[in-house]
mmCIF file of N, CA and C in Angstrom:
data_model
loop_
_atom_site.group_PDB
_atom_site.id
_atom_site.type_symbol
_atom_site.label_atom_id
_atom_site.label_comp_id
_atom_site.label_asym_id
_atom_site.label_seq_id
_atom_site.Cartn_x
_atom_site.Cartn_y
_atom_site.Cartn_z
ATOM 1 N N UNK L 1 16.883 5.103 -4.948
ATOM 2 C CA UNK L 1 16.271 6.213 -4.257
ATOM 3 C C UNK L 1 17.087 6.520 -3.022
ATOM 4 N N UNK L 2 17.236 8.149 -2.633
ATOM 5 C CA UNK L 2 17.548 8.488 -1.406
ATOM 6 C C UNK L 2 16.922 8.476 -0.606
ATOM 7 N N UNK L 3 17.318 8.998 0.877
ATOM 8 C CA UNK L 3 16.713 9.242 2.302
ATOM 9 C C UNK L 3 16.461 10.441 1.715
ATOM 10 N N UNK L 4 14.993 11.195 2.260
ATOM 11 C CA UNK L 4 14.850 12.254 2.623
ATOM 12 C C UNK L 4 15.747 12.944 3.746
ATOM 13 N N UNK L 5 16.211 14.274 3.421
ATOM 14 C CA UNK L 5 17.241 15.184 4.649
ATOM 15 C C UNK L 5 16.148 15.598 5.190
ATOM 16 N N UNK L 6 16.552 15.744 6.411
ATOM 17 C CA UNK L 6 15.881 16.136 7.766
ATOM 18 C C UNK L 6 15.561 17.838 7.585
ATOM 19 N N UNK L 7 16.548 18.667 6.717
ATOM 20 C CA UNK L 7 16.795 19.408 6.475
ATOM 21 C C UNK L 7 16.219 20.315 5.264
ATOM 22 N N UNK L 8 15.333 20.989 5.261
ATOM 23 C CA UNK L 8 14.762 21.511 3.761
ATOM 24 C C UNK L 8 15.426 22.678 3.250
ATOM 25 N N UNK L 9 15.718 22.338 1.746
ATOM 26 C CA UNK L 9 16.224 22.954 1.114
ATOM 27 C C UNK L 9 15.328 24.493 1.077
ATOM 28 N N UNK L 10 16.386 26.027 1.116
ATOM 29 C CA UNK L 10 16.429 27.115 0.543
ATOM 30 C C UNK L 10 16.174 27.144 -1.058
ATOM 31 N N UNK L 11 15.842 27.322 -1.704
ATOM 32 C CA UNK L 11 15.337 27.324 -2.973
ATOM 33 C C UNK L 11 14.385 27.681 -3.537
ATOM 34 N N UNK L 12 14.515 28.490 -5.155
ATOM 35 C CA UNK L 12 13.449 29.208 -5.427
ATOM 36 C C UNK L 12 13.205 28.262 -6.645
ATOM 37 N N UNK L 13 12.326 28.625 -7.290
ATOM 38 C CA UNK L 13 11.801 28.105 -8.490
ATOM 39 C C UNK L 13 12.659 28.090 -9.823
ATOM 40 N N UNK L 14 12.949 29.291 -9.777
ATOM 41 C CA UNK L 14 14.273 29.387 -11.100
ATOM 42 C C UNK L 14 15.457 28.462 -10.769
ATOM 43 N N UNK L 15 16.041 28.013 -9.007
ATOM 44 C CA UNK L 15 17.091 26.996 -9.678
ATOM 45 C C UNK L 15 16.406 25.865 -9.531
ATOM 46 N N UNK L 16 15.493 25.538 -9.309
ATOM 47 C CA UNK L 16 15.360 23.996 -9.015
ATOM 48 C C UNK L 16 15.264 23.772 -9.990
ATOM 49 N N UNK L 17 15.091 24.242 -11.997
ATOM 50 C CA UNK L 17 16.004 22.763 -12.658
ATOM 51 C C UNK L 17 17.389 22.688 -13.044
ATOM 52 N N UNK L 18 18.150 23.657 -12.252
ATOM 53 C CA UNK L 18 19.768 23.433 -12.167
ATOM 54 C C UNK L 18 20.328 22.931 -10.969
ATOM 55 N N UNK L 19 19.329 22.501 -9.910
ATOM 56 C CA UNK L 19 19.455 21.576 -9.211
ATOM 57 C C UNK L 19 19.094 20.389 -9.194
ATOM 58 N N UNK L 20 18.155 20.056 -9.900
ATOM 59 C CA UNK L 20 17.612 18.702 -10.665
ATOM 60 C C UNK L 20 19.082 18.036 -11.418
ATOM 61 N N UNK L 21 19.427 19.209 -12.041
ATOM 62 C CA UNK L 21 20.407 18.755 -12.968
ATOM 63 C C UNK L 21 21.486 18.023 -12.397
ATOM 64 N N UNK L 22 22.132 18.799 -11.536
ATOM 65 C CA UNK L 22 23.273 18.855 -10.498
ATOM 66 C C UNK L 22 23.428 17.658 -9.869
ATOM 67 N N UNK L 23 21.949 17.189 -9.392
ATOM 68 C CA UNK L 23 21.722 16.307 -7.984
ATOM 69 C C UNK L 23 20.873 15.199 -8.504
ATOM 70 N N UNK L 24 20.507 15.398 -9.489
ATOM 71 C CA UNK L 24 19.565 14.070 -10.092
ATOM 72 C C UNK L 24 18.034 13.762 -9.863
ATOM 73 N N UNK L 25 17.751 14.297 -7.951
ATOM 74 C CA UNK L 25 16.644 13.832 -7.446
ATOM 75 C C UNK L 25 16.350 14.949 -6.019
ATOM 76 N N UNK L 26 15.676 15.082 -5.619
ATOM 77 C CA UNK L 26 14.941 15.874 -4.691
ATOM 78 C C UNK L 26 13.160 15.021 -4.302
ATOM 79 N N UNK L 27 13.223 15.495 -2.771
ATOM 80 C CA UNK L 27 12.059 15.360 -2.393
ATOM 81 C C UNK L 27 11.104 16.982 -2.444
ATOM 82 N N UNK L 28 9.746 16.533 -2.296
ATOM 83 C CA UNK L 28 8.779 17.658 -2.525
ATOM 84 C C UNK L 28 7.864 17.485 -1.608
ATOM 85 N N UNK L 29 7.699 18.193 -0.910
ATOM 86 C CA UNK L 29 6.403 17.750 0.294
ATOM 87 C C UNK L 29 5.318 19.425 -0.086
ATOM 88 N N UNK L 30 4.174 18.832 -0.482
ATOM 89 C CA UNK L 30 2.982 19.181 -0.549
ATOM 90 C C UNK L 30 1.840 19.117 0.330
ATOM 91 N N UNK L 31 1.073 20.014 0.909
ATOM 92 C CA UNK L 31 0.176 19.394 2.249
ATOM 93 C C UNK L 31 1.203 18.121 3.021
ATOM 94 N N UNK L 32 0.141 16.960 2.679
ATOM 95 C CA UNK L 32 0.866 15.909 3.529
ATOM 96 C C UNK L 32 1.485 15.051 2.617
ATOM 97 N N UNK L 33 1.220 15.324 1.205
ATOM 98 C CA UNK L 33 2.138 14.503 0.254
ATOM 99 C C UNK L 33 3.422 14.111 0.043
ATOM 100 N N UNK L 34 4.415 13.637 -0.230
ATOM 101 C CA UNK L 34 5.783 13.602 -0.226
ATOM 102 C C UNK L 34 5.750 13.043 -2.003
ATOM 103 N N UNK L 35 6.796 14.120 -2.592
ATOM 104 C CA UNK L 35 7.146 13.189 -4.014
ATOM 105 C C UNK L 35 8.411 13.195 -3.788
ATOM 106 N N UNK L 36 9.188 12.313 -4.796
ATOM 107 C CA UNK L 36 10.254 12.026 -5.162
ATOM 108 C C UNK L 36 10.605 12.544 -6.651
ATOM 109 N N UNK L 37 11.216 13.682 -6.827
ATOM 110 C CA UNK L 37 11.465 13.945 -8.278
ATOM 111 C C UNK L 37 12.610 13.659 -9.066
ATOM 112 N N UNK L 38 12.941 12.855 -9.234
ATOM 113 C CA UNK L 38 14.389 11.782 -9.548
ATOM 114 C C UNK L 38 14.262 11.909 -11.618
ATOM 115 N N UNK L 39 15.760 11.261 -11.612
ATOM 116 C CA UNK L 39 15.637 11.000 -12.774
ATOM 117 C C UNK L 39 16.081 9.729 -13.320
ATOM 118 N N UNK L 40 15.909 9.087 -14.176
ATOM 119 C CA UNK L 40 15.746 7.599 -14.831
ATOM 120 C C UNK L 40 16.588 7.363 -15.484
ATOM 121 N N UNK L 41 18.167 6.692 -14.642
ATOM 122 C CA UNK L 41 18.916 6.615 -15.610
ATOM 123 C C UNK L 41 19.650 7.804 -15.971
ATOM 124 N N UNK L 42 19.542 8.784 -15.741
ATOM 125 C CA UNK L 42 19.776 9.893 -16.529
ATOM 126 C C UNK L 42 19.422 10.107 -18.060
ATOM 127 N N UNK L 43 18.195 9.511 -18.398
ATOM 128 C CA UNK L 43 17.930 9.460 -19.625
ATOM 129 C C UNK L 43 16.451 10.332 -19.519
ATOM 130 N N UNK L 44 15.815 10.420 -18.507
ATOM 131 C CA UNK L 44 14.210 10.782 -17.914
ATOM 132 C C UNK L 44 13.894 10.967 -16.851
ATOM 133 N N UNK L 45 12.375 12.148 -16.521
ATOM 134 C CA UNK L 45 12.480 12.052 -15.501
ATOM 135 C C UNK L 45 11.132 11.861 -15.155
ATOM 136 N N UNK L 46 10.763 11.759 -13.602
ATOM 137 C CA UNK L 46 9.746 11.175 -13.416
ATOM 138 C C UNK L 46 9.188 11.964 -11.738
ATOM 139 N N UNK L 47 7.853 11.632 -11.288
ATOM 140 C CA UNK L 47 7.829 11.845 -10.171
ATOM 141 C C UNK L 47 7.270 10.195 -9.562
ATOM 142 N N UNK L 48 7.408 9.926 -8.176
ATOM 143 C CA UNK L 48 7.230 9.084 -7.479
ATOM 144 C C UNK L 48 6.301 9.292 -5.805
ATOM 145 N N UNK L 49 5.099 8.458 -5.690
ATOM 146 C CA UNK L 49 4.353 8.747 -5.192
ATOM 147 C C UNK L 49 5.046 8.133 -3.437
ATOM 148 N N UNK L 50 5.711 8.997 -2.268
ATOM 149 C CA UNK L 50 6.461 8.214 -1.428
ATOM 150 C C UNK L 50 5.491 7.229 -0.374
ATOM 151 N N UNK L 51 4.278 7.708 -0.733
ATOM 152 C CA UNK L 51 2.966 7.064 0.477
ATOM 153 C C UNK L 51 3.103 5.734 -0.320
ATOM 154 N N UNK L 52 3.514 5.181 -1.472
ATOM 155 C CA UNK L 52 3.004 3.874 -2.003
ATOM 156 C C UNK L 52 4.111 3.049 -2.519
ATOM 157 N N UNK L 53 3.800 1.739 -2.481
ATOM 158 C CA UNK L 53 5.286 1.033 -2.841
ATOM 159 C C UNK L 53 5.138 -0.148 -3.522
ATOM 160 N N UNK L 54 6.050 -0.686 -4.646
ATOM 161 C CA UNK L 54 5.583 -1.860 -5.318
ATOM 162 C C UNK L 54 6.357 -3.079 -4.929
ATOM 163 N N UNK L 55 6.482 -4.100 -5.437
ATOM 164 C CA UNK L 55 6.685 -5.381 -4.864
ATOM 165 C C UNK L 55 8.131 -5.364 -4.502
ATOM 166 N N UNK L 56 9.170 -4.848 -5.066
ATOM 167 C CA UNK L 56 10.743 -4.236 -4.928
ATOM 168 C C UNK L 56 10.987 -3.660 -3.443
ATOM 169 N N UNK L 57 9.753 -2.688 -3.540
ATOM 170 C CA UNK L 57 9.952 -1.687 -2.458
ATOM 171 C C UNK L 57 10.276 -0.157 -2.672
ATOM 172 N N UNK L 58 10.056 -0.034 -3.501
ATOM 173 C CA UNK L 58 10.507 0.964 -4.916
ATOM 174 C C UNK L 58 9.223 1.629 -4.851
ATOM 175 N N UNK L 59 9.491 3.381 -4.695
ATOM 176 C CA UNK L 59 8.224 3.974 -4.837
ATOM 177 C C UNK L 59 7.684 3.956 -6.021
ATOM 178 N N UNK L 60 6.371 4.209 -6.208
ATOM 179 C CA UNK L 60 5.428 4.072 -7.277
ATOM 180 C C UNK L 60 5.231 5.564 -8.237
ATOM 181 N N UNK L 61 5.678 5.452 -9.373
ATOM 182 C CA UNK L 61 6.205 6.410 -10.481
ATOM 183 C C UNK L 61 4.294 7.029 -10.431
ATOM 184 N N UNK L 62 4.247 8.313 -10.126
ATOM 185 C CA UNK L 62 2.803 9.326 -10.261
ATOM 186 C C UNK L 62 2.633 10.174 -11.451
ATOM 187 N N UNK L 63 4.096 10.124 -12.201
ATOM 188 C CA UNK L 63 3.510 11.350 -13.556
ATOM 189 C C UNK L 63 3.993 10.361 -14.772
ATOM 190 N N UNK L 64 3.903 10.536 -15.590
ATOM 191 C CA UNK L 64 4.711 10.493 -16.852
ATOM 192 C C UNK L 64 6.427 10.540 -16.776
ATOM 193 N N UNK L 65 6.817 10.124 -17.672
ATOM 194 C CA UNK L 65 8.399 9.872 -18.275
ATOM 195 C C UNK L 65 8.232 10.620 -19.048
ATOM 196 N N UNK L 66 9.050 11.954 -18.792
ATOM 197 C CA UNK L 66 9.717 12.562 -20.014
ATOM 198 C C UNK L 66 11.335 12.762 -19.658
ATOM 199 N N UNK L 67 11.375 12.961 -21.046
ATOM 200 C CA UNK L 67 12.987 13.249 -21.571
ATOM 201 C C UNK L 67 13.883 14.725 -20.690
ATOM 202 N N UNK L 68 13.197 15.800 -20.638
ATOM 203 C CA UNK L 68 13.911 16.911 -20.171
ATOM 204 C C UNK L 68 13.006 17.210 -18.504
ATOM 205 N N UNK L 69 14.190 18.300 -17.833
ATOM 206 C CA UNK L 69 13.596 18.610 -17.058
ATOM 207 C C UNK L 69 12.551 19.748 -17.153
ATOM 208 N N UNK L 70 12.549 20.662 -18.206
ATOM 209 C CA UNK L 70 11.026 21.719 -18.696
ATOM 210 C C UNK L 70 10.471 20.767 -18.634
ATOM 211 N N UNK L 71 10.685 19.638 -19.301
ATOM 212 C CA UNK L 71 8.615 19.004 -19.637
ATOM 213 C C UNK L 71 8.666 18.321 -18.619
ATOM 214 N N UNK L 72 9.342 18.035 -17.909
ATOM 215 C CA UNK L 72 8.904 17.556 -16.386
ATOM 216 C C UNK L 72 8.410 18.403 -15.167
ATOM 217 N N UNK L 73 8.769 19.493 -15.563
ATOM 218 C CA UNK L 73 8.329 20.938 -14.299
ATOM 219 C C UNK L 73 6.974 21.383 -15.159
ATOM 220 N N UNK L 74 6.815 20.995 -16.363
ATOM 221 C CA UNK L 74 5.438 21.406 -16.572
ATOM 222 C C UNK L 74 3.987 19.909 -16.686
ATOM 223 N N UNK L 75 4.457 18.832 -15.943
ATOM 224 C CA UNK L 75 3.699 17.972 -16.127
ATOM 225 C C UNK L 75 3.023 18.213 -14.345
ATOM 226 N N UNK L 76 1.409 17.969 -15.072
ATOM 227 C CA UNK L 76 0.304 18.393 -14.061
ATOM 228 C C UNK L 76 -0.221 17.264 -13.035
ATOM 229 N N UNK L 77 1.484 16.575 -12.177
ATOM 230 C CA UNK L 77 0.795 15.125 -11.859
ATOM 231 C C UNK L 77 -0.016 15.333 -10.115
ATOM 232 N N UNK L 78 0.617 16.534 -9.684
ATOM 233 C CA UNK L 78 0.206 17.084 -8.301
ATOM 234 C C UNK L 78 -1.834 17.237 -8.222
ATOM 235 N N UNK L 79 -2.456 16.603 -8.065
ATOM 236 C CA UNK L 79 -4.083 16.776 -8.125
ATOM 237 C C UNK L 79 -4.134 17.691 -9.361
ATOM 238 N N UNK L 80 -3.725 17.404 -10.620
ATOM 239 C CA UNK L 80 -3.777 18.415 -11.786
ATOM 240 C C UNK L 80 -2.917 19.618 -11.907
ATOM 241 N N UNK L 81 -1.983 19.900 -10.888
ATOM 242 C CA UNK L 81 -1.289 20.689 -10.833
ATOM 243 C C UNK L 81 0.281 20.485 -11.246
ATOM 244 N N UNK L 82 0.562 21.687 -11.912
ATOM 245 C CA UNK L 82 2.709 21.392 -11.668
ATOM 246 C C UNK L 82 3.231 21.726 -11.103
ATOM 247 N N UNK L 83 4.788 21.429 -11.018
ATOM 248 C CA UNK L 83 5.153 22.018 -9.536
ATOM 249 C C UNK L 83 5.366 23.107 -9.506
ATOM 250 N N UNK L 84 5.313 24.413 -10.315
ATOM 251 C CA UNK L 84 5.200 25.629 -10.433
ATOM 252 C C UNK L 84 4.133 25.869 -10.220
ATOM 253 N N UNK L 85 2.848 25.398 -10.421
ATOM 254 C CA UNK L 85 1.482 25.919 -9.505
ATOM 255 C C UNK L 85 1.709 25.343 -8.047
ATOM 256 N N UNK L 86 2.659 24.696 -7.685
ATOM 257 C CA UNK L 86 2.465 24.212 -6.397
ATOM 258 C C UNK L 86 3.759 24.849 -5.442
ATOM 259 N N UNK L 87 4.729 25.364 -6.297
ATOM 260 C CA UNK L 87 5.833 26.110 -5.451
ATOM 261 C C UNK L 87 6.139 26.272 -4.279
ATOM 262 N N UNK L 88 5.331 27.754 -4.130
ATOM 263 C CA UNK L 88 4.914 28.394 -3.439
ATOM 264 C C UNK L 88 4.329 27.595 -2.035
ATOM 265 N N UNK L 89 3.758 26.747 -1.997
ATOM 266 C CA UNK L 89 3.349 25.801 -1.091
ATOM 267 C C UNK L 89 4.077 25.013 -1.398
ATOM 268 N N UNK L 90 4.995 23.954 -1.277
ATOM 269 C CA UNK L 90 5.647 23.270 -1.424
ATOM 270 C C UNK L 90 7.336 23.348 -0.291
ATOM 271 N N UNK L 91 7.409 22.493 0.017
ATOM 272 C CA UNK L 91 8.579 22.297 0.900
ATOM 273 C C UNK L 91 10.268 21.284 -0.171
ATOM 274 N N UNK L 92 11.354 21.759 -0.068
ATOM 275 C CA UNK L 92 12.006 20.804 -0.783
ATOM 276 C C UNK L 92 12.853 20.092 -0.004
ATOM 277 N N UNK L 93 13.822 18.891 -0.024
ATOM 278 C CA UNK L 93 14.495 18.199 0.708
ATOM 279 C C UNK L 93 15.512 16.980 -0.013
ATOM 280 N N UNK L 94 16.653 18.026 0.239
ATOM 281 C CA UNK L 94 17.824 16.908 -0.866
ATOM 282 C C UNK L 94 17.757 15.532 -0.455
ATOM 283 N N UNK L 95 17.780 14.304 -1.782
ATOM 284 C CA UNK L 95 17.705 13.211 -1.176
ATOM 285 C C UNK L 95 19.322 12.825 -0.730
ATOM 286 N N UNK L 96 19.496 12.020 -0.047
ATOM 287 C CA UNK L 96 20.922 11.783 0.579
ATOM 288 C C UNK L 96 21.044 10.091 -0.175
ATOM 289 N N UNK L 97 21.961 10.126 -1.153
ATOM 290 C CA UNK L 97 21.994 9.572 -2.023
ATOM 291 C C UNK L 97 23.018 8.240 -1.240
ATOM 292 N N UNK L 98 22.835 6.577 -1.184
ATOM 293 C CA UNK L 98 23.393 6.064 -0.548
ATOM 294 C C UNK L 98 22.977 6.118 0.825
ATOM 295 N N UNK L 99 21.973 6.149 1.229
ATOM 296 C CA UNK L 99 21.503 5.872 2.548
ATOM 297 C C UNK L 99 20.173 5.419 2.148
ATOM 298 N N UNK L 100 20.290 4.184 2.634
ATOM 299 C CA UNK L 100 18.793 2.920 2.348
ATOM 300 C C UNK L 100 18.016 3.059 3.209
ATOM 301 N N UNK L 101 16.960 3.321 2.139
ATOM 302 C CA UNK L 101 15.128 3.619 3.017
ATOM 303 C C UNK L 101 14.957 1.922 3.843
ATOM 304 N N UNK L 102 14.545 2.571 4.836
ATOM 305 C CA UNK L 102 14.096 1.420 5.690
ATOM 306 C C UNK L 102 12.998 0.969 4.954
#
């Protein structure tokens, strides 16, 4: 996992999954939520809950594993929502890949 940038990404809905692609992982801040939308390996992708942490230290995976990034922009892990119902409200923030979470 990256650092969250201090810095939030410009971005609309149509590229963020050719930036998924590009970059692997992005943060998402919702109200006061923070996700991590990364991918697994490059084989899957996933979201990660940043308020919670398991014995590693490793955030705690909040949606499903799927294979592509469509069925990952349409999985409803946000309070029943996807991140296309949540867009619009939603903040983004490249992770800075190689800089270790305290």
């Amino acid at each position: 996992m990256g650092k969250k940038a201090a810095e939030a990404l410009e971005i609309n809905y149509d590229e963020l999954a050719d930036y998924l692609h590009k970059n692997h992982s992005v943060y998402m801040k919702v109200d006061d939520d923070v996700y991590y939308l990364t991918d697994v390996n490059f084989e899957a992708w996933r979201a990660q809950d940043t308020s919670r942490r398991n014995s590693k230290n490793h955030f705690v995976d909040c949606s499903d594993l799927v294979s592509t990034v469509d069925e990952f922009l349409a999985l409803p892990f946000v309070n029943g929502h996807t991140i296309k119902d949540v867009f619009d409200h939603a903040t983004f923030y490249p992770s800075m890949k190689g800089v270790k979470e305290p």
